[in-house]
Amino acid sequence: MSQMAWWQTGTVYQVYPRSFQDSDGDGVGDLRGITRRLDYLAWLGVDAVWISPFYPSPMADFGYDVADYCGVDPIFGTLDDFDELVRQAHQRNLKVILDFVPNHSSVAHPWFVESRASRENARRDWYIWREPASDGGPPNNWLSNFGGPAWTFDEPTGQYYYHAFLPDQPDLNWRNPAVRTAMYDALRFWLARGVDGFRIDVIWHLIKDDRLRDNPVNEAYEPHQAAINRFEQVYSCDRPEVLDVIAEMRSVLREYGERVLIGEIYLPIERLVTYYGPDLRGADLPFNFQLISTDWRADSVRALVEEYEAALPDGAWPNWVLGNHDQPRIAARIGPAQARIAAMLLLTLRGTPTLYYGDEIGLDAVAIAPHQARDPWGRNEPGHGRDPERTPMQWETAPNAGFTSGMPWLPITTDHKVRNVDALRDDAASILTLYRRLMSLRRDHAVLSSGSYRTITLSSSVSEEVFAYERVQADERLRIILNFGSRERQIELPGGRGWSILLSNQTGRTGVKGEGALTLDPDEGVVIADR
Ligand code: GLC
Ligand code: MG
């Protein structure tokens, strides 16, 4: 086995900084709060922490509207706080991954202020400005991902600017070499401070069609979908030239050694895998969100894993994600019993797992009353708000679950007195214990991070509800058998050798040994070793 990089064997944990830990009582999480909780992350057993944006920002999209790529917003702290966070993380062998948002800045960024000042301004071409169409309307039919048109008319200069998201988030012109140079310098600013990698926001959006052609109508559009889906995003994103940009970013990172480049990409598998780039010079990890969109059924998930494994280019390293700050919580989507199966799947499939904060304590969607709604998308398009998955982390059986001494910026769950880290950490049956044991199993059995993957074929009577696979490396084999159903199941294991349960998501099953058939409880998942 060749030497593996830390981002291949390790586990990534996403922190949404507004919601992790508040240190100053303003109800919003901050960098000092994260530093305070690093011991928890080390105890949990993750290897890297990815922090969503904390740059200076008017917070129109809660930090995904950046006004300065090389600073810290006062609400989150200072650059000194950041340096201390990195120092303390590295002391605990935790890597630090930043969220970089290069597709668009805030309207408040000095670059955009200059760009909109006049048509002649030297930075005019740093953003995407176009003449109105002949009828005075927008230059093409592109829509904003957050509802409404993607073009906003600027009266004083008589042109439209393009924004894939809010009007407060103008898209930068990545065809302009000066933009690239400035952005690569911003990457170097953080790399020099010891950052171990970046998650690049909407990386497949960076380059738009050179002729800005209209997007074709999506014939499969259904009214419950967000308005953006009325058109197929053929010309507004996923353009071939983006791969050159990604390769350039990658080489900037490599100036600093083994740093990771993760790309946020919502595309079907066959497009997603092209983001590894020609000769694997693209993203190290094009985020694989397929588990989020696939039906939660054993046969669908098995088909997905096989399709993804088969589509990966030679040498490309896989990765898996169950949720993030833009998607409904896994526990809300599939329920608490299956959330435990999801944890086992995430941490035993081949590839780098990314956990979303709070999923390890089984956080559910939190009901948000209209007056509590904060997400701009939800306010533009009711029903699409992302607040329910961004609520505060729950630490203790204290007021506000120990998240803040003030008023939390979003509400916490009604069951926070029992659903918090302190209440679950010593409970052998808790989901938190399960997550922690899975990560320790990964450390003890390298086969789980670097072994090969193979589906185990089960009889047709169980394969609809049970998904089984094996991980093999040298002379070690582990088998993972997951019951996606709520019925007890008898599994005939091919091979006939004896087995012993290394880990089960049900209590009292670890260490159980047998020969041949294995009976799974409802919603049970097991990792078994040969005997
Ligand atoms: C990404 C982020 C999302 C943000 C959007 C615009 O999808 O994950 O939270 O709103 O980009 O920056
Ligand atoms: Mg605070």
XYZ file of C-alpha atoms and ligand atoms in Angstrom:
544
model
C 0.000 0.000 0.000
C 1.491 3.344 -0.989
C 1.627 6.127 1.601
C -1.813 7.692 2.014
C -2.396 11.388 2.597
C -4.051 12.564 5.830
C -7.123 13.701 3.896
C -7.557 10.180 2.518
C -7.434 8.245 5.778
C -8.886 11.002 7.967
C -12.373 12.150 8.811
C -13.554 15.718 8.228
C -15.954 17.506 10.601
C -17.836 20.579 9.409
C -18.387 23.428 11.850
C -20.902 26.142 11.034
C -19.219 28.803 13.173
C -22.356 30.805 14.013
C -23.775 27.705 15.673
C -20.956 25.768 17.313
C -20.018 27.601 20.509
C -20.498 31.200 21.560
C -17.778 32.608 23.833
C -18.954 36.188 24.384
C -22.681 35.945 25.038
C -23.870 37.613 21.832
C -25.817 34.483 20.829
C -23.593 33.807 17.818
C -20.802 31.231 17.813
C -17.239 32.431 17.292
C -13.621 31.350 16.807
C -12.786 31.316 20.524
C -15.803 29.100 20.997
C -14.453 26.647 18.440
C -11.043 26.653 20.130
C -12.744 25.878 23.438
C -14.352 22.807 21.881
C -11.270 21.357 20.181
C -10.815 18.883 23.017
C -14.264 17.562 22.224
C -13.369 17.083 18.551
C -10.175 15.273 19.507
C -12.136 13.082 21.927
C -14.727 12.351 19.252
C -11.939 11.167 16.978
C -12.162 13.335 13.874
C -9.011 14.366 12.021
C -9.853 17.685 10.411
C -12.225 20.529 11.068
C -13.701 22.478 8.165
C -14.991 25.864 9.286
C -17.666 27.618 7.221
C -16.851 31.291 6.415
C -15.852 33.732 9.166
C -14.481 36.509 6.905
C -15.673 40.111 7.232
C -19.141 40.153 5.735
C -22.434 42.063 5.837
C -23.916 38.567 6.492
C -26.551 38.781 3.779
C -25.874 35.053 3.250
C -24.275 34.552 6.686
C -20.693 34.893 5.566
C -20.965 33.435 2.060
C -20.906 37.106 1.011
C -17.282 38.036 1.655
C -16.156 41.662 1.990
C -12.489 40.859 2.668
C -10.870 37.521 1.789
C -8.016 38.061 4.269
C -9.663 38.897 7.560
C -11.995 37.814 10.338
C -15.400 39.380 10.952
C -15.549 40.986 14.413
C -18.604 38.875 15.224
C -16.334 35.802 15.010
C -13.236 37.368 16.584
C -9.829 38.464 15.293
C -6.934 37.142 13.229
C -5.148 36.481 16.521
C -8.063 34.305 17.604
C -7.738 32.470 14.328
C -3.997 31.912 14.715
C -4.619 30.600 18.213
C -7.292 28.242 16.893
C -4.865 26.813 14.320
C -2.123 26.465 16.925
C -4.416 24.673 19.368
C -5.870 22.451 16.640
C -2.438 21.397 15.419
C -1.378 20.629 18.984
C -4.209 18.111 19.045
C -3.314 16.699 15.615
C -6.397 18.267 14.073
C -6.118 19.777 10.591
C -7.901 23.038 9.792
C -9.776 23.475 6.516
C -11.201 26.856 5.517
C -14.236 27.585 3.410
C -13.150 29.717 0.460
C -15.834 31.579 -1.505
C -14.272 32.653 -4.809
C -17.289 32.625 -7.132
C -18.785 35.805 -5.741
C -17.933 38.500 -3.231
C -20.194 40.760 -1.227
C -21.428 43.984 -2.843
C -19.538 45.588 0.044
C -16.162 44.223 -1.116
C -13.926 47.156 -2.186
C -13.389 45.386 -5.534
C -17.084 45.566 -6.310
C -17.441 49.094 -4.960
C -14.789 50.113 -7.495
C -16.213 47.918 -10.231
C -19.630 49.512 -10.066
C -18.218 53.071 -9.770
C -17.977 53.531 -13.543
C -17.692 51.616 -16.782
C -14.105 52.826 -17.104
C -12.970 51.694 -13.674
C -9.928 49.401 -13.760
C -11.902 46.799 -11.818
C -15.017 46.978 -14.008
C -14.065 43.704 -15.666
C -13.507 41.951 -12.307
C -17.250 41.233 -12.255
C -19.720 40.244 -14.972
C -21.336 43.350 -16.446
C -23.508 43.313 -19.582
C -25.691 45.638 -21.613
C -29.449 45.190 -21.226
C -31.205 43.054 -23.822
C -32.853 44.991 -26.694
C -36.071 45.293 -24.669
C -34.150 46.727 -21.716
C -34.483 43.475 -19.738
C -31.702 41.242 -18.426
C -29.035 39.959 -20.855
C -30.215 36.323 -20.723
C -32.622 33.947 -18.952
C -30.383 32.873 -16.093
C -32.016 32.696 -12.658
C -30.665 33.162 -9.149
C -30.236 30.000 -7.093
C -32.089 31.796 -4.312
C -35.128 32.778 -6.413
C -35.646 35.739 -8.748
C -33.524 36.930 -11.644
C -29.741 36.500 -11.681
C -29.161 39.953 -13.136
C -29.509 43.256 -11.295
C -29.635 46.555 -13.162
C -27.248 49.253 -11.992
C -28.935 52.605 -12.802
C -25.900 54.905 -12.649
C -23.832 52.900 -15.159
C -26.725 51.513 -17.214
C -25.618 47.855 -17.151
C -26.653 44.636 -15.441
C -24.363 42.583 -13.188
C -24.683 38.831 -12.769
C -25.202 37.067 -9.433
C -25.813 33.322 -9.200
C -27.085 33.906 -5.646
C -28.302 37.102 -3.931
C -28.016 40.548 -5.569
C -25.662 41.163 -2.609
C -23.333 38.465 -4.020
C -22.032 39.612 -7.446
C -20.141 36.908 -9.376
C -16.467 37.575 -10.012
C -15.137 37.266 -13.552
C -12.770 34.316 -13.402
C -11.868 34.807 -17.065
C -9.927 37.892 -15.934
C -6.339 36.876 -14.981
C -6.123 39.707 -12.419
C -9.012 38.143 -10.470
C -7.237 34.809 -10.428
C -3.995 36.333 -9.190
C -5.783 38.206 -6.396
C -7.651 35.098 -5.296
C -4.551 32.903 -5.336
C -2.851 35.477 -3.138
C -5.755 35.231 -0.701
C -5.271 31.446 -0.616
C -1.565 31.983 0.115
C -2.451 34.398 2.931
C -4.215 31.571 4.775
C -1.807 28.813 3.729
C 1.044 30.832 5.211
C -0.917 30.944 8.491
C -0.884 27.151 8.575
C -4.239 26.256 7.045
C -4.301 22.635 5.830
C -6.714 23.013 2.947
C -9.852 24.564 1.554
C -13.399 23.645 0.799
C -14.127 25.737 -2.290
C -17.655 27.088 -2.412
C -19.700 26.347 -5.587
C -16.539 25.487 -7.513
C -18.474 24.285 -10.573
C -19.912 27.803 -10.957
C -16.618 29.672 -11.361
C -16.630 29.914 -15.156
C -19.756 30.797 -17.167
C -20.358 30.321 -20.862
C -18.218 32.797 -22.836
C -21.267 33.825 -24.888
C -23.704 33.768 -21.924
C -26.181 31.678 -23.892
C -29.692 31.125 -22.507
C -30.129 28.007 -20.400
C -32.521 25.422 -21.902
C -35.910 24.832 -20.278
C -35.969 21.849 -17.911
C -38.865 19.682 -19.118
C -38.779 17.666 -15.878
C -39.334 20.694 -13.616
C -41.848 20.141 -10.825
C -43.508 23.045 -9.004
C -42.343 21.933 -5.545
C -38.760 22.467 -6.698
C -36.949 25.767 -6.258
C -37.399 28.134 -9.224
C -33.757 27.719 -10.332
C -34.689 24.234 -11.564
C -36.999 25.652 -14.251
C -33.924 25.722 -16.480
C -31.075 23.287 -16.928
C -27.916 24.993 -15.709
C -25.999 24.165 -18.863
C -24.408 27.532 -19.666
C -24.330 29.213 -16.260
C -22.029 26.587 -14.691
C -20.041 23.367 -15.211
C -18.127 24.838 -18.168
C -15.010 22.950 -19.325
C -12.646 25.887 -18.720
C -13.257 25.645 -14.960
C -10.864 22.683 -14.804
C -7.931 24.959 -15.680
C -8.811 27.214 -12.760
C -9.031 24.277 -10.384
C -5.655 22.951 -11.533
C -4.164 26.386 -10.864
C -5.666 26.476 -7.371
C -4.344 23.004 -6.709
C -0.830 24.028 -7.649
C -1.045 27.045 -5.335
C -1.941 24.654 -2.498
C 0.900 22.293 -3.418
C 3.417 25.136 -2.968
C 2.759 24.512 0.725
C 2.959 20.717 0.815
C 0.188 18.216 1.394
C -2.856 20.523 1.536
C -6.306 19.431 0.484
C -8.628 20.979 -2.081
C -12.265 19.994 -1.649
C -14.790 21.253 -4.185
C -18.471 21.847 -3.504
C -20.203 20.326 -6.535
C -23.857 19.440 -7.028
C -23.778 17.452 -10.274
C -24.673 13.920 -11.356
C -21.931 11.313 -10.893
C -20.706 11.298 -14.487
C -20.096 15.064 -14.359
C -18.901 15.094 -10.762
C -15.970 12.769 -11.417
C -14.598 15.023 -14.171
C -13.651 17.433 -11.357
C -10.750 15.218 -10.380
C -9.332 16.868 -13.481
C -7.195 15.589 -16.329
C -4.382 13.451 -14.855
C -5.968 14.012 -11.425
C -4.749 17.609 -11.358
C -8.156 18.939 -10.265
C -9.874 18.778 -6.893
C -8.490 16.213 -4.446
C -12.043 15.616 -3.280
C -14.970 16.736 -5.420
C -17.648 16.579 -2.727
C -19.904 13.592 -3.307
C -23.419 14.563 -2.179
C -25.150 11.592 -3.755
C -26.217 10.098 -0.422
C -28.208 13.273 0.179
C -30.248 12.982 -2.997
C -30.631 9.189 -3.235
C -33.709 7.427 -1.794
C -32.872 5.905 1.561
C -33.347 2.271 0.528
C -30.820 -0.557 0.562
C -31.146 -1.225 -3.162
C -30.869 2.451 -4.178
C -27.869 3.065 -1.953
C -26.151 -0.117 -3.174
C -26.699 0.950 -6.788
C -25.348 4.397 -5.991
C -22.183 3.083 -4.307
C -21.518 0.754 -7.230
C -22.099 3.476 -9.801
C -19.809 5.895 -7.992
C -17.052 3.325 -7.442
C -17.191 2.387 -11.136
C -17.157 6.011 -12.319
C -14.087 7.080 -10.298
C -11.076 7.695 -12.523
C -7.992 5.549 -11.842
C -6.299 6.712 -8.661
C -9.104 9.146 -7.727
C -9.927 9.109 -4.029
C -13.646 8.784 -3.102
C -15.541 10.696 -0.424
C -18.998 10.642 1.188
C -21.261 13.223 2.802
C -24.587 12.847 4.665
C -25.413 16.474 5.279
C -24.258 20.061 5.509
C -25.518 23.555 6.290
C -27.582 23.621 3.084
C -29.431 20.316 3.440
C -32.074 18.941 5.800
C -30.509 17.049 8.727
C -29.974 13.332 8.162
C -31.984 12.478 11.308
C -34.862 14.577 9.976
C -34.729 12.871 6.583
C -34.577 9.229 7.642
C -35.461 9.158 11.343
C -33.358 8.378 14.430
C -33.073 4.601 13.940
C -31.828 4.827 10.368
C -29.566 7.781 11.247
C -27.513 5.162 13.085
C -27.291 3.052 9.924
C -26.262 6.182 8.018
C -23.422 6.770 10.505
C -22.149 3.237 9.913
C -22.386 3.608 6.161
C -20.588 6.960 6.136
C -17.717 5.669 8.253
C -17.218 2.274 6.585
C -17.541 3.022 2.880
C -14.320 3.531 0.937
C -13.394 7.213 0.914
C -13.068 10.282 3.118
C -16.144 10.843 5.318
C -17.356 14.352 6.139
C -19.523 14.750 9.238
C -21.789 17.716 9.840
C -21.697 19.114 13.394
C -24.603 17.920 15.493
C -25.333 14.835 13.400
C -23.237 12.890 15.916
C -25.791 13.716 18.619
C -28.679 13.025 16.258
C -29.824 16.648 15.959
C -33.186 16.824 14.248
C -34.656 19.643 12.178
C -35.707 22.459 14.485
C -39.061 24.057 13.732
C -38.503 27.714 12.876
C -41.392 30.116 13.436
C -41.780 32.772 10.738
C -40.420 35.514 13.020
C -37.309 33.406 13.705
C -36.439 32.782 10.046
C -32.982 34.052 9.118
C -31.949 32.375 5.876
C -32.421 34.724 2.879
C -33.265 31.811 0.581
C -36.154 30.784 2.823
C -37.423 34.338 2.863
C -37.347 34.534 -0.967
C -38.738 31.055 -1.493
C -40.764 29.780 1.451
C -40.104 26.102 2.143
C -36.477 26.279 1.005
C -35.053 27.879 4.147
C -31.910 26.309 5.633
C -32.363 27.470 9.243
C -33.630 24.075 10.522
C -30.210 22.497 9.882
C -28.184 25.448 11.217
C -29.372 25.525 14.834
C -26.894 25.643 17.737
C -24.835 22.656 18.828
C -26.092 21.207 22.102
C -23.416 20.644 24.726
C -24.847 20.523 28.204
C -28.039 20.160 30.232
C -27.787 23.891 30.951
C -29.827 26.840 29.668
C -29.398 27.116 25.890
C -27.630 23.746 26.016
C -24.385 25.494 26.947
C -24.149 27.093 23.499
C -24.436 30.667 24.723
C -25.096 32.696 27.854
C -27.172 35.060 25.688
C -30.038 34.579 23.255
C -29.116 31.980 20.599
C -29.428 33.366 17.045
C -31.580 30.329 16.129
C -33.614 28.167 18.539
C -32.374 24.855 19.945
C -34.268 21.551 19.922
C -37.098 20.925 22.386
C -35.318 17.770 23.616
C -32.029 19.608 24.316
C -32.046 18.559 27.995
C -31.458 14.955 26.937
C -29.965 15.523 23.498
C -26.630 17.095 24.286
C -23.012 15.972 24.418
C -22.847 15.689 28.201
C -25.993 13.596 28.438
C -24.929 11.241 25.634
C -21.200 10.851 26.076
C -21.279 8.151 28.751
C -24.351 6.399 27.411
C -23.207 3.194 25.698
C -26.366 3.116 23.595
C -26.215 6.708 22.312
C -25.616 7.769 18.740
C -22.662 9.829 19.990
C -21.031 6.684 21.384
C -21.718 4.936 18.084
C -19.990 7.705 16.091
C -17.049 7.659 18.449
C -16.682 3.881 18.310
C -16.866 3.941 14.523
C -14.034 6.435 14.349
C -11.951 4.454 16.764
C -12.640 1.300 14.719
C -11.329 3.153 11.651
C -8.128 3.935 13.503
C -7.666 0.353 14.692
C -8.443 -1.229 11.311
C -6.645 0.446 8.420
C -8.700 -1.743 6.092
C -11.645 0.595 6.753
C -9.809 3.599 5.369
C -7.535 2.077 2.763
C -8.996 -1.344 1.910
C -10.832 -2.132 -1.297
C -14.626 -2.158 -1.596
C -16.782 -4.989 -2.917
C -20.538 -5.495 -2.752
C -21.681 -8.763 -1.165
C -24.494 -10.312 -3.154
C -27.392 -11.342 -0.925
C -30.441 -13.423 -1.751
C -33.168 -11.457 -3.486
C -35.494 -11.859 -0.502
C -33.273 -9.669 1.693
C -31.309 -7.523 -0.757
C -34.097 -4.991 -1.074
C -33.735 -4.050 2.584
C -30.211 -5.126 3.452
C -27.004 -3.741 2.003
C -23.794 -5.692 2.590
C -20.241 -5.100 1.445
C -16.719 -6.043 2.330
C -13.534 -4.101 2.766
C -10.335 -6.029 2.087
C -6.674 -5.253 2.482
C -3.813 -7.758 2.567
C -5.060 -10.570 4.827
C -7.738 -8.577 6.621
C -11.372 -8.579 5.607
C -14.237 -6.780 7.332
C -17.843 -7.180 6.276
C -20.491 -4.521 6.861
C -24.139 -5.529 6.857
C -26.775 -2.838 7.164
C -30.487 -3.377 7.687
C -32.331 -0.467 6.075
C -35.636 -1.980 7.137
C -37.535 -2.278 10.395
C -37.883 -6.078 10.257
C -35.592 -8.708 11.722
C -33.582 -10.343 8.923
C -31.740 -13.613 8.519
C -28.682 -13.215 6.341
C -27.016 -16.225 4.725
C -23.399 -15.189 4.528
C -21.594 -16.596 1.536
C -18.298 -18.254 2.407
C -19.493 -20.232 5.409
C -16.651 -19.235 7.729
C -17.162 -18.117 11.284
C -17.659 -14.463 12.113
C -17.588 -12.220 15.133
C -19.281 -8.865 15.585
C -16.735 -6.059 16.021
C -19.373 -3.366 16.233
C -23.139 -3.171 16.121
C -25.381 -0.145 16.406
C -27.469 -2.139 18.922
C -26.324 -2.714 22.473
C -25.125 -6.081 23.740
C -24.163 -7.415 20.326
C -20.461 -6.603 20.168
C -18.370 -9.736 20.565
C -21.175 -12.090 19.528
C -19.766 -14.923 17.417
C -21.356 -17.293 14.968
C -21.041 -19.565 11.962
C -22.909 -19.116 8.685
C -26.218 -17.271 8.966
C -26.495 -14.048 10.927
C -29.692 -12.534 12.277
C -29.978 -8.762 12.141
C -32.350 -6.865 14.412
C -34.617 -4.243 12.864
C -32.512 -1.188 11.896
C -29.362 -3.041 12.883
C -25.987 -2.607 11.263
C -22.913 -4.692 12.057
C -19.255 -4.767 11.198
C -18.024 -8.341 11.366
C -14.571 -9.891 11.247
C -13.697 -13.374 10.020
C -12.908 -15.949 12.667
C -22.789 27.325 -1.244
C -22.908 27.378 0.252
C -24.230 28.012 0.601
C -24.227 29.412 0.058
C -23.976 29.400 -1.444
C -23.660 30.769 -1.947
O -23.741 26.496 -1.809
O -22.768 26.095 0.793
O -24.451 28.021 1.973
O -25.455 30.030 0.320
O -22.849 28.619 -1.759
O -22.392 31.163 -1.511
Mg -20.192 35.164 19.978
